[in-house]
Structure formats: C-alpha cells, structure tokens
Short mmCIF file of C-alpha atoms in Angstrom, two decimals:
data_model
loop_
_atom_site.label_atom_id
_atom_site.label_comp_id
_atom_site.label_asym_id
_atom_site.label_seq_id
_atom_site.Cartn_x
_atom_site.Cartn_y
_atom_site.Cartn_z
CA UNK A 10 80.28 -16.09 -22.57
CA UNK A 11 78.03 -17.27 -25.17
CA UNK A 12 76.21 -13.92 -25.74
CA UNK A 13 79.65 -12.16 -26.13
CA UNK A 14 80.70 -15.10 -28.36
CA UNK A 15 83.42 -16.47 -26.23
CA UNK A 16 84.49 -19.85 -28.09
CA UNK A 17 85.13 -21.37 -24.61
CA UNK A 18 81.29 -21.03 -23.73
CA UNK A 19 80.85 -25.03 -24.02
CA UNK A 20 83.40 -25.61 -21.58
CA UNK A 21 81.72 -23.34 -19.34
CA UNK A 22 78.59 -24.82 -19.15
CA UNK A 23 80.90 -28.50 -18.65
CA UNK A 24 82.29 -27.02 -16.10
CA UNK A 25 79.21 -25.85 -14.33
CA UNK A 26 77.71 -28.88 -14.80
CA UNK A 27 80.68 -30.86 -13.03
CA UNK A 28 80.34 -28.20 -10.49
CA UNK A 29 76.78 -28.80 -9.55
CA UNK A 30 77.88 -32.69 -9.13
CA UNK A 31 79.93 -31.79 -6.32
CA UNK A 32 76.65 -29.69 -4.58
CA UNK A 33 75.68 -32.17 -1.96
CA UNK A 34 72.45 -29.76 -0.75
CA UNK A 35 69.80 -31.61 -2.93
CA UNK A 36 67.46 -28.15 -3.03
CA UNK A 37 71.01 -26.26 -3.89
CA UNK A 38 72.00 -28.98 -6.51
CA UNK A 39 68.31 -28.46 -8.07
CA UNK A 40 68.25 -25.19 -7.91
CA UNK A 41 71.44 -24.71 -9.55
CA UNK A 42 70.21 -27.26 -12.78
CA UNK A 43 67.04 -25.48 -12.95
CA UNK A 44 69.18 -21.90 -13.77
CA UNK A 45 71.73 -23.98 -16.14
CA UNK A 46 69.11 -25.24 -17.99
CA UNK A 47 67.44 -21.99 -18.65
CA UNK A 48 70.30 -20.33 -19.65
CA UNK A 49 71.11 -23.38 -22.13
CA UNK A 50 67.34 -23.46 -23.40
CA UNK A 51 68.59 -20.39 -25.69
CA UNK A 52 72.13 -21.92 -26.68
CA UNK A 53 71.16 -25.37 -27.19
CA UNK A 54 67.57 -27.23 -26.85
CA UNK A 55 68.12 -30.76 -26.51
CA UNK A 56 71.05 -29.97 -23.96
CA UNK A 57 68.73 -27.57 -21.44
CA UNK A 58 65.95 -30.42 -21.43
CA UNK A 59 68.70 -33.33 -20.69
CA UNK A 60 69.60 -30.69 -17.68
CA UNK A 61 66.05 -30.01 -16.73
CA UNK A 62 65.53 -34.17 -17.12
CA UNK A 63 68.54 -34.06 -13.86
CA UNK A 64 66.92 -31.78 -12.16
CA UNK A 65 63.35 -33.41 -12.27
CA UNK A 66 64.65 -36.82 -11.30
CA UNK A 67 66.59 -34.97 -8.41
CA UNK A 68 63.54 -33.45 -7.12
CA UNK A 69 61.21 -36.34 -7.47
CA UNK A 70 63.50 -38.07 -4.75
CA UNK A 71 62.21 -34.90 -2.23
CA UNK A 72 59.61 -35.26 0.52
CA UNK A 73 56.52 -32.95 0.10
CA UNK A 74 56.10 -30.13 0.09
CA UNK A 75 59.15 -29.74 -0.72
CA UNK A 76 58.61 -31.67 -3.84
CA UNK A 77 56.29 -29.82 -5.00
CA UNK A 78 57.61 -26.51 -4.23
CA UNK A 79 60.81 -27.84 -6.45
CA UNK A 80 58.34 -29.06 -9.51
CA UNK A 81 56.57 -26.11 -9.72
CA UNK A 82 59.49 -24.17 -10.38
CA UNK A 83 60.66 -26.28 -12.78
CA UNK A 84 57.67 -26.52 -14.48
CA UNK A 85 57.35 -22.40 -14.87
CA UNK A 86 60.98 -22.72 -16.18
CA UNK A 87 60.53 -25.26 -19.23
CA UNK A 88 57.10 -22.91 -20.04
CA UNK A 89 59.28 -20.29 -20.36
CA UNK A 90 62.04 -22.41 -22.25
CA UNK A 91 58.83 -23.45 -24.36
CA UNK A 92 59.14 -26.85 -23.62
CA UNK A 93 55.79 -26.74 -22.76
CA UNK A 94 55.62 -30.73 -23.72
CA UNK A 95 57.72 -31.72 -20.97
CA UNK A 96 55.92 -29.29 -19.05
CA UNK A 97 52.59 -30.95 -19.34
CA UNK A 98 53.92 -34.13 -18.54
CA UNK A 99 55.70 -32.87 -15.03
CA UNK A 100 52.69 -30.61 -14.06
CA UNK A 101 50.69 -34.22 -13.66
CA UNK A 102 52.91 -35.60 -11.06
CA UNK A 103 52.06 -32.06 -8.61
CA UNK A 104 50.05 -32.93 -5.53
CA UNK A 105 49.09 -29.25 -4.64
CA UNK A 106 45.96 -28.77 -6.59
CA UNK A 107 46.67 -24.86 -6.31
CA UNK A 108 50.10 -24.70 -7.70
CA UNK A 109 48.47 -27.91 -10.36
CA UNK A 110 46.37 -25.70 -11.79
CA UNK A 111 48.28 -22.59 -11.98
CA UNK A 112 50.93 -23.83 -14.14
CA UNK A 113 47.86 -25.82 -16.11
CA UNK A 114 46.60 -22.42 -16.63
CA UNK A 115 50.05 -20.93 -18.63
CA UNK A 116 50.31 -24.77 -20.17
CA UNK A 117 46.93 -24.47 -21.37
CA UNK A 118 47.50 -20.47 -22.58
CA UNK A 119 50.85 -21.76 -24.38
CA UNK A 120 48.94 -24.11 -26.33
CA UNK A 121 46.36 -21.14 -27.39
CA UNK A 122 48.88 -18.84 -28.14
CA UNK A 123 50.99 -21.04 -30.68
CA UNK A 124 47.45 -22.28 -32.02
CA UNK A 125 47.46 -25.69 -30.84
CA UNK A 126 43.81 -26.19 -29.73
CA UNK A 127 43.86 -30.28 -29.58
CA UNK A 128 46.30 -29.96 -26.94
CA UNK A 129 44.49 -26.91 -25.02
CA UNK A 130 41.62 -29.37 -24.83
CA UNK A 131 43.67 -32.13 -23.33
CA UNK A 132 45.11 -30.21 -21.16
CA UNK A 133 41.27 -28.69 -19.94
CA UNK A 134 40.44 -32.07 -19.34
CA UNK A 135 42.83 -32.13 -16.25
CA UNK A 136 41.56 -28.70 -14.53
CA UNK A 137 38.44 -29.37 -12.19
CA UNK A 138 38.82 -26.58 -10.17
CA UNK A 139 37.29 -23.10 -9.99
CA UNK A 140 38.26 -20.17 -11.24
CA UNK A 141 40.77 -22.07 -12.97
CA UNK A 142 38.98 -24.39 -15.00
CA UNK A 143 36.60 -21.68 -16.40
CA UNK A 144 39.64 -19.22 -16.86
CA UNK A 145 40.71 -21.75 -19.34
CA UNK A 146 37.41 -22.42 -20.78
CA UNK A 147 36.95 -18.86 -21.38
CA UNK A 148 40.72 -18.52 -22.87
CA UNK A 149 40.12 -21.40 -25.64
CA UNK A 150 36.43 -20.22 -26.77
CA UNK A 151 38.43 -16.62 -27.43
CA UNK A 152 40.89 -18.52 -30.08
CA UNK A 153 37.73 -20.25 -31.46
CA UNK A 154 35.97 -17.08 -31.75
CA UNK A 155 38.88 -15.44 -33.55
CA UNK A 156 38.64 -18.41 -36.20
CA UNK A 157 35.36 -17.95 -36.55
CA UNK A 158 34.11 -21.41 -35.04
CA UNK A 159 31.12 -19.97 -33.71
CA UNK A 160 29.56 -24.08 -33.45
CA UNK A 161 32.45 -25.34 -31.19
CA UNK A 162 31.66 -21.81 -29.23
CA UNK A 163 28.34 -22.91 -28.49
CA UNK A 164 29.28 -25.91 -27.59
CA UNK A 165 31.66 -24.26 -24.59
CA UNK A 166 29.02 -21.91 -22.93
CA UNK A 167 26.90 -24.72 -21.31
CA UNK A 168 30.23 -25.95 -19.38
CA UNK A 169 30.75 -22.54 -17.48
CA UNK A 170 30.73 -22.84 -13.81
CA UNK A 171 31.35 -19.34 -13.12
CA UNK A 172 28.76 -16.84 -13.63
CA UNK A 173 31.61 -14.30 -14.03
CA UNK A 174 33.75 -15.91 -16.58
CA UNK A 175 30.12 -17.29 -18.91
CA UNK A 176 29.26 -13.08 -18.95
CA UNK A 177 32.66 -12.62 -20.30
CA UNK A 178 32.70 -15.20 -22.65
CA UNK A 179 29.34 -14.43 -23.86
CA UNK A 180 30.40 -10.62 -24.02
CA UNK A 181 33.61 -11.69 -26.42
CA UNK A 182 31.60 -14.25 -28.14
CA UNK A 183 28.50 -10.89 -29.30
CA UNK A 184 31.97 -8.89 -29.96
CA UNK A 185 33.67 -11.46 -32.46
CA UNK A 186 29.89 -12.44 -33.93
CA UNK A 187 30.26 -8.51 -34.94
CA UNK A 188 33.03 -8.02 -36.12
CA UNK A 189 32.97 -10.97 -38.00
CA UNK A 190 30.42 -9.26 -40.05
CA UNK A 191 28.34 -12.73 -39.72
CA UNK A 192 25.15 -11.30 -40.09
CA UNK A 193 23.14 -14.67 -40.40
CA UNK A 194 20.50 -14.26 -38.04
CA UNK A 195 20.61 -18.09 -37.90
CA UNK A 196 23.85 -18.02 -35.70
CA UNK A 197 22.71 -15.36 -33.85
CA UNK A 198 19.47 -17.19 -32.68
CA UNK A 199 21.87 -20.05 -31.99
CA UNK A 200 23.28 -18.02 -29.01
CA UNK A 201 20.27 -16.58 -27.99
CA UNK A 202 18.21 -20.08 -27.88
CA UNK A 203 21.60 -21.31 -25.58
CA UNK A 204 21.30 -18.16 -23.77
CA UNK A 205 17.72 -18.82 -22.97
CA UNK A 206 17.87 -21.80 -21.81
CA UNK A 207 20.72 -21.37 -19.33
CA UNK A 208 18.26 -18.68 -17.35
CA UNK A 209 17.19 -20.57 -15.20
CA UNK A 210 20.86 -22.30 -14.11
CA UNK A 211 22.52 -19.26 -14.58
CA UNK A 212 20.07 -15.73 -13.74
CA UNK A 213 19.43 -13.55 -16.65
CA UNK A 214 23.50 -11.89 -16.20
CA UNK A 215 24.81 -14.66 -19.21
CA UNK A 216 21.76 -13.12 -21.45
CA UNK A 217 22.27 -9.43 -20.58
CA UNK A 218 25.81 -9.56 -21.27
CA UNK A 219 25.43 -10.76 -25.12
CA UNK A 220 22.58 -8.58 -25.58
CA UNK A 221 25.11 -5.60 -24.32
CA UNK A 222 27.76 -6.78 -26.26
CA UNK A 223 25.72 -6.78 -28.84
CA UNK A 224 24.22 -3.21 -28.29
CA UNK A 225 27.59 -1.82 -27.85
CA UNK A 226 28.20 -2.95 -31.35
CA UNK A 227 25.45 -0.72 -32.36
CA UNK A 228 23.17 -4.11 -33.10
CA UNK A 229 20.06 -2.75 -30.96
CA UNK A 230 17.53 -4.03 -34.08
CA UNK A 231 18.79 -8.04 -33.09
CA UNK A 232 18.38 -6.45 -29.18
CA UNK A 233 15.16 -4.99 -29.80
CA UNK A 234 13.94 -8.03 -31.52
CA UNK A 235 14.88 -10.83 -29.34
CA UNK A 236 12.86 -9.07 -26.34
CA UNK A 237 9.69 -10.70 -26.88
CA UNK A 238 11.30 -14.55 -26.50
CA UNK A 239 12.44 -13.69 -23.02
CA UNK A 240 10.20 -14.45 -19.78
CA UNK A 241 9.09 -11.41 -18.53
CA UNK A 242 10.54 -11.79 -15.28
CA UNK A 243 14.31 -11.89 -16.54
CA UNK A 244 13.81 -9.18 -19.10
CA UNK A 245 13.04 -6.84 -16.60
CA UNK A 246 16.58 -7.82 -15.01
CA UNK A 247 18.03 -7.27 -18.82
CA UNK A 248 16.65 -3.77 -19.90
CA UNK A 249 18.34 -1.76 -17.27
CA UNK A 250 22.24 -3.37 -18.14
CA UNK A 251 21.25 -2.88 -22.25
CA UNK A 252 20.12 1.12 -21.29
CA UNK A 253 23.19 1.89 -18.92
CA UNK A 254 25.18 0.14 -21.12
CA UNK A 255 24.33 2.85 -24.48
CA UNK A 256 23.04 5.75 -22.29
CA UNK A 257 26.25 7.63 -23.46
CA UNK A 258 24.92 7.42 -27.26
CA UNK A 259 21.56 9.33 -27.37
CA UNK A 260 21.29 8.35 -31.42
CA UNK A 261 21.99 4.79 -30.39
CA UNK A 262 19.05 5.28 -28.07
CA UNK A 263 16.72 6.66 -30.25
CA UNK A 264 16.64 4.09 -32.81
CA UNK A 265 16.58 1.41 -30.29
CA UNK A 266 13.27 2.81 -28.59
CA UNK A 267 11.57 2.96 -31.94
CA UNK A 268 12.15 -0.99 -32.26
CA UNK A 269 11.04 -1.91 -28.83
CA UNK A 270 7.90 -4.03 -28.47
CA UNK A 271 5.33 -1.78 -26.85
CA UNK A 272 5.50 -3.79 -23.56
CA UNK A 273 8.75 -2.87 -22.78
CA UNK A 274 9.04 0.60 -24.15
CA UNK A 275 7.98 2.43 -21.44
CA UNK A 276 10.40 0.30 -18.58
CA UNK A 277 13.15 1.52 -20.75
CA UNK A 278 11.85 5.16 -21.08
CA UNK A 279 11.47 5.29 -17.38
CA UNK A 280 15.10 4.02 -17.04
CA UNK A 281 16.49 6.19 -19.80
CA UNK A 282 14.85 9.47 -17.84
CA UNK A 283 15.97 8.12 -14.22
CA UNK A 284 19.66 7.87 -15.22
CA UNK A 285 19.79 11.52 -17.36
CA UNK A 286 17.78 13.15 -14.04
CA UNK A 287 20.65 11.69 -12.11
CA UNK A 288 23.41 13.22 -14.09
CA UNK A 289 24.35 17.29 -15.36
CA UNK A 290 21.66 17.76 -18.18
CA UNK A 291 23.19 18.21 -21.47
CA UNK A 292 21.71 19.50 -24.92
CA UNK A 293 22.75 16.53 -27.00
CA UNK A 294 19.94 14.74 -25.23
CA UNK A 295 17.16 17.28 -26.08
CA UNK A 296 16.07 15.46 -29.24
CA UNK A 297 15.72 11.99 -27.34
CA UNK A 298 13.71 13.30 -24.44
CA UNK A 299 11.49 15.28 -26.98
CA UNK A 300 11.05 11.82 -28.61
CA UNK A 301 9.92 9.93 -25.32
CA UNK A 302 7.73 13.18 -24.54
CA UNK A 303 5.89 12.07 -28.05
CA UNK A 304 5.86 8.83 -27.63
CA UNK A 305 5.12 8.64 -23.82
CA UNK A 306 2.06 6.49 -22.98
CA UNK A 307 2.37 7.41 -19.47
CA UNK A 308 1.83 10.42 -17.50
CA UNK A 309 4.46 9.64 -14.62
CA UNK A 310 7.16 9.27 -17.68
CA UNK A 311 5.49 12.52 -19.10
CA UNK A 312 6.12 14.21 -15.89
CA UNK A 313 10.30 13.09 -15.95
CA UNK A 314 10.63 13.86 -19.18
CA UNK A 315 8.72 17.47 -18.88
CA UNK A 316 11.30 17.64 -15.49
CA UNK A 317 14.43 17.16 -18.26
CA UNK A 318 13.27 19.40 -20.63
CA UNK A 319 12.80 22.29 -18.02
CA UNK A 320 16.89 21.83 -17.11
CA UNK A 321 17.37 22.16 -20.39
CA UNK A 322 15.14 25.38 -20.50
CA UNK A 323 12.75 24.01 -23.70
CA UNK A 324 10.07 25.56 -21.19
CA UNK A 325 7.63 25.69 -24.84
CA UNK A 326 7.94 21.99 -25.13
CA UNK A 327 7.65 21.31 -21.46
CA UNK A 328 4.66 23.07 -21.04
CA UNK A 329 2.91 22.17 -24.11
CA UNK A 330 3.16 18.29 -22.48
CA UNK A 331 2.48 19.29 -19.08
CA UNK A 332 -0.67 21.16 -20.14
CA UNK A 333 -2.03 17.18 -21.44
CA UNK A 334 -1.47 15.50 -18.25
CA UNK A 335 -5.45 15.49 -16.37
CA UNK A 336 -4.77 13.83 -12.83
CA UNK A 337 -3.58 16.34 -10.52
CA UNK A 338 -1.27 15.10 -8.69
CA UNK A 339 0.63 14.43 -11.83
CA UNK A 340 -0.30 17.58 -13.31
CA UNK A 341 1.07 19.45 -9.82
CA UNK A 342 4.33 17.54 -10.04
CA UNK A 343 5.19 18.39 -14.36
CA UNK A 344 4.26 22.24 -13.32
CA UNK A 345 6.10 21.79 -9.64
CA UNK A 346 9.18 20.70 -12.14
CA UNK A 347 8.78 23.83 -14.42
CA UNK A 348 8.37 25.99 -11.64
CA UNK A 349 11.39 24.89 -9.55
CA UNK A 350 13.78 25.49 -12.84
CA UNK A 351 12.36 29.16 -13.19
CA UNK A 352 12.74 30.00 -9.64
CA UNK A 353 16.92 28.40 -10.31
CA UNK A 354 16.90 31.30 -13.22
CA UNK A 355 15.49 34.07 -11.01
CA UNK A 356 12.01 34.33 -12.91
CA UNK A 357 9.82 34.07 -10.07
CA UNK A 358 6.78 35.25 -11.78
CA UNK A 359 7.14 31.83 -14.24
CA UNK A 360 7.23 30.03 -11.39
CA UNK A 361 3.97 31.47 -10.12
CA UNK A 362 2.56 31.14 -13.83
CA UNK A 363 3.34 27.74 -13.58
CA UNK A 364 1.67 26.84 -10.38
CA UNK A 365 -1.22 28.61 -11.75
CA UNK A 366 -1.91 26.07 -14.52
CA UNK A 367 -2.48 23.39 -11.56
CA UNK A 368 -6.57 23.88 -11.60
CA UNK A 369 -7.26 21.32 -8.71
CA UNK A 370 -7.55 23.50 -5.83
CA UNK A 371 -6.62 21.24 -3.39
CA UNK A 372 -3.08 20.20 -5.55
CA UNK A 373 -2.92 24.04 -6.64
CA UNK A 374 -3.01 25.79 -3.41
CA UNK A 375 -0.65 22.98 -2.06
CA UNK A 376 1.89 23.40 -5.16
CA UNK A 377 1.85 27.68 -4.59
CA UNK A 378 3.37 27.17 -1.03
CA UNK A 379 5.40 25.13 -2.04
CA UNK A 380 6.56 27.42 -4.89
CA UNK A 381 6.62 30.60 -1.79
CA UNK A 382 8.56 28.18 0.42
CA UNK A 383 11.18 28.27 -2.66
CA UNK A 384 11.26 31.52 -3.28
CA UNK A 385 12.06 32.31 0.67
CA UNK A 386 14.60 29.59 0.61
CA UNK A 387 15.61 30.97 -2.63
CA UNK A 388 16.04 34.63 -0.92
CA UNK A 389 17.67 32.93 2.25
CA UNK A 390 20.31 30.85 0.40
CA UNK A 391 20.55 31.42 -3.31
CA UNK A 392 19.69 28.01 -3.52
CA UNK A 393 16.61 26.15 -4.80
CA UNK A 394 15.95 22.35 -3.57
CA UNK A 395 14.52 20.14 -6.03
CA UNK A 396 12.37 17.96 -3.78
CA UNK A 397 9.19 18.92 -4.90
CA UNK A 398 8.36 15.10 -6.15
CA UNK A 399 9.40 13.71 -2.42
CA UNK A 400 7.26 16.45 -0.82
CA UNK A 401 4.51 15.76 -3.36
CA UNK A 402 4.29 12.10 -2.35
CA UNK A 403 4.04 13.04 1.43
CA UNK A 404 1.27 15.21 1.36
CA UNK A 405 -0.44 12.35 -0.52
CA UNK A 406 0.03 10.10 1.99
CA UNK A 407 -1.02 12.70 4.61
CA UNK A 408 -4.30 13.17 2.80
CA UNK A 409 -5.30 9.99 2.36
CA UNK A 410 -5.47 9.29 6.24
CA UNK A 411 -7.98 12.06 6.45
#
C-alpha cells in the first residue's frame, strides 16, 4: 500500500501489528515482526527498529537453539535494514560461534563499506576464529590500502593466522603500493623487512606473493633488487612463483634477467626454458631465448635453450651455440635436439649433419642410432619422439657400471 501510495498504509501496518498480538506460536509471532519490520525499515526507521526491539525481546525468552536460530535472522535483517548498530549489539548475545561470526563478518564489512574503520576494529576485536577473523583482517587492510595508510597496513600483516588470506593481503597491499604511484623505496623496504621476518612463521608464500604482485605491476627492478636480502633457501621457493607469474610477457622477462644478481640468474633461466619447452613454441619468444643463449653460463641451460631455438627453426643460432659446448654428453644432447627438429621437417640429411658434429666417438656413434632409430620410427609412423634427453641419461647410467 505504501509503494502504490495508498493513504491508508499506516493503518495497515496497525493492523498487522495488532494481528501479530493475537499469534500465540512464539517462532510464528517472531517471525511475523521480523518481516514487518523490514518492510517498515524503508517507510519509517525509528518504527521498524521499535518492531525489531519486539521481536528481539520475544526471542530472547526461547530455549537454544532455537534462540539462536531466531537471533541470527534477525540480526541479517537489521544489516540489511542498515541498522547495523543494533546489529552489533544483538550479534554479542549469539552462543553459536559459527552463526557469531558470520553475521560479525557482514557487521564488520558494513562498517568498511560506509567508511567507518573505528568501528570495523571494534568489531575485529570480537572474532577469534579462523577463517573468519582473518577474512576480516584482510577486508579492513583493503580500505586502508585504498586510503593510502600503508603504516596501519603494516601494522595488520603480523596478525594473519592464515597463510591464505596474509598472500592475499600482501598481493593487494604490492597492487595498491603501485598504483598509488608511491615510489619511495623507503615504504617499500618497510614491507619487505616485515616480509622477511615472517619467513620463518609463515614459509616464503607471504614473500612470493608481494614480490609477484609486484612483478605483475611491471616493478621487476624492486624484484630483482630485493633478491640478495633473502636466505637462500626461501628464494629458491620464490623465483619459480615470480617466473610463472610473468612468463606470458617475454619483454617483462628480459629486463628482469638483466637485473638479477648473478647467483640467481641462471635458476631463473633454467625455469624460464623448462616452462617454454613445456608449452607450443612461439616466435615472440625468439629474442629472449637468444638472450639467455648469450648470457648462459651453463652448458645444460645452453643445451635447453639451443633445444628452443631448433622448434623455432633459428637452426644458425642453435648451432653456432651448440658448436661451444666441449663435454660430450652435453654436446650429444644440443646436436640430439637439432637433429630431432630436422628429422620433424623431413630433412634427414640435417639430422645426420648434426650428429656428425658430436666428435666423441663413444657419444657420436651412440647419438647416430639414435638419429636411425628416428628416422625408422619416422618412416613407420610419421612421427618423431622427442626423448632423446631421457635416453641420453640412460645410456649414461649404463656406462658408468661398466
């Protein structure tokens, strides 16, 4: 009546009111004030919370659970009517610590949303429980972040109990550093020092998860440069999340291998080469393989990256870097590479040119049966297999008992 502008609408809601007086059914009678004062909540504000008021005096009379059951309702309702005030105060008396901290949860989150932090940390104070408590943790360092209180943030981290919910705040908190455009490498050493120091409660996950953030922000030079100050042991647990984390950006990559501390460089090469071996090659990453190739102060990466460039048929560049390598097991394996991608395009006699440049005899003759069993399986099923690395490793082993 009152959204079609009836002028009787106040009588209505008397009436309904002396209606639910004769309800003898206590959960019926409840029930009934809890839906008349959500409906009022819209018409008039100080009427729906004298209803609500009934019904919470009505219910407080109930045994458990049924108590509870009644509350919890209630309390969902006046968060909706954004009487979130009243709310708070009814969501104290519930004895089920679930349903407690649920509606805490969208108390708490009403408080954030209308900007009301004082009360969103008051209302913290009264969740204990996990995930809940660092659900709400994580919701109030977001409205920090997004006013740029990057102290109080700090602050936050160190009371995460869950490793999941620290790696997300400590994603959002490298995202908002960004996009704040607070380049002060002060604040940013801030985190890291906190970051550090929580390694060894938390594992290196709260660390890799700003320095991703961070490098999906295109920030690799702070990445790069923050490498040194972590203990070996977790930054070997960090570089792999950073590289997956940017392997879709082969520029991205480029610049941050030419700011890595020589100690780590070739981890990351290895991991950069391991995940493009695993996937369809593509030309776009021709000029960042090259680059490793250059740079490579390893054989074994020379050999994966001399394996990439052969997919992508640079077959110069490929055997310019395989003609360096001097062990010859190595040296079989960059050719063996070569090779297997010549036999894929039909050109057989590259594949035998290839195996030729293996001048150990023992690796050579070993390499040109391989290369023959190709071509038969080759002729047998159109197919090549590229296992030459796993065959490689077995006749090494076989060898060595002799």
């Amino acid at each position: 009546m009152h959204e079609v502008r009836h002028p009787k609408y106040k009588d209505a809601f008397s009436y309904a009111l002396r209606t639910v007086a004769m309800i003898e059914s206590a959960p019926l009678m409840v029930n009934a004030l809890i839906e008349i004062g959500t409906l009022l909540s819209n018409i008039n504000r100080q009427s729906a919370l004298r209803v609500f008021e009934s019904a919470y005096e009505a219910i407080t009379k109930m045994p458990q659970p049924l108590k509870d059951e009644f509350l919890y309702s209630l309390v969902k309702r006046l968060v909706k009517a954004d009487a979130i005030d009243t709310a708070f105060k009814y969501s104290l008396e519930l004895d089920d610590e679930i349903k407690k901290n649920d509606v805490l949860i969208l108390i708490l989150n009403s408080y954030v949303d209308k900007g009301n932090l004082r009360k969103a940390h008051e209302v913290l104070d009264y969740i204990q429980s996990e995930p809940w408590r660092s659900l709400a943790l994580f919701n109030i360092l977001r409205e920090h972040l997004k006013r740029e209180e990057f102290g109080t943030t700090l602050g936050l981290l160190s009371q995460f109990r869950s490793d999941y919910w620290l790696g997300e705040a400590v994603k959002t908190a490298a995202f908002y550093l960004k996009k704040a455009g607070v380049w002060d490498s002060a604040v940013y050493e801030k985190f890291l020092d906190v970051l550090i120091e929580l390694l060894p409660k938390m594992g290196a996950e709260v660390l890799r998860s700003f320095l991703i953030g961070l490098a999906l922000q295109n920030d690799v030079e702070f990445v790069a440069k923050s490498l040194p100050r972590i203990p070996r042991e977790y930054r070997d647990e960090v570089l792999p999340g950073i590289v997956s984390s940017i392997i879709d950006m082969p520029e991205l990559l480029e610049r941050f291998i030419d700011l890595l501390p020589e100690d780590a460089r070739e981890l990351v090469e290895a991991q950069i080469l391991d995940y493009l071996l695993e996937a369809e090659p593509k030309s776009e990453y021709l000029s960042l393989v090259r680059k490793i190739g250059s740079m490579a102060s390893s054989d074994r990466i020379l050999v994966k990256v001399i394996r990439y460039l052969s997919k992508l048929h640079d077959y110069e560049t490929a055997w310019e870097l395989a003609s360096s390598i001097k062990d010859p097991h190595l040296r079989s394996l960059a050719f063996g590479g070569i090779a297997v991608e010549k036999l894929k395009e039909g050109d057989i006699d590259g594949a035998i040119d290839a195996t030729s440049e293996v001048k150990d005899p023992r690796w050579g003759s070993w390499l040109l049966s391989e290369i023959l069993a190709k071509i038969a399986e080759l002729q047998a099923s159109g197919r090549v297999v590229e296992d030459i690395e796993e065959r490689a490793e077995e006749q090494k082993r076989l060898w060595a008992k002799e």
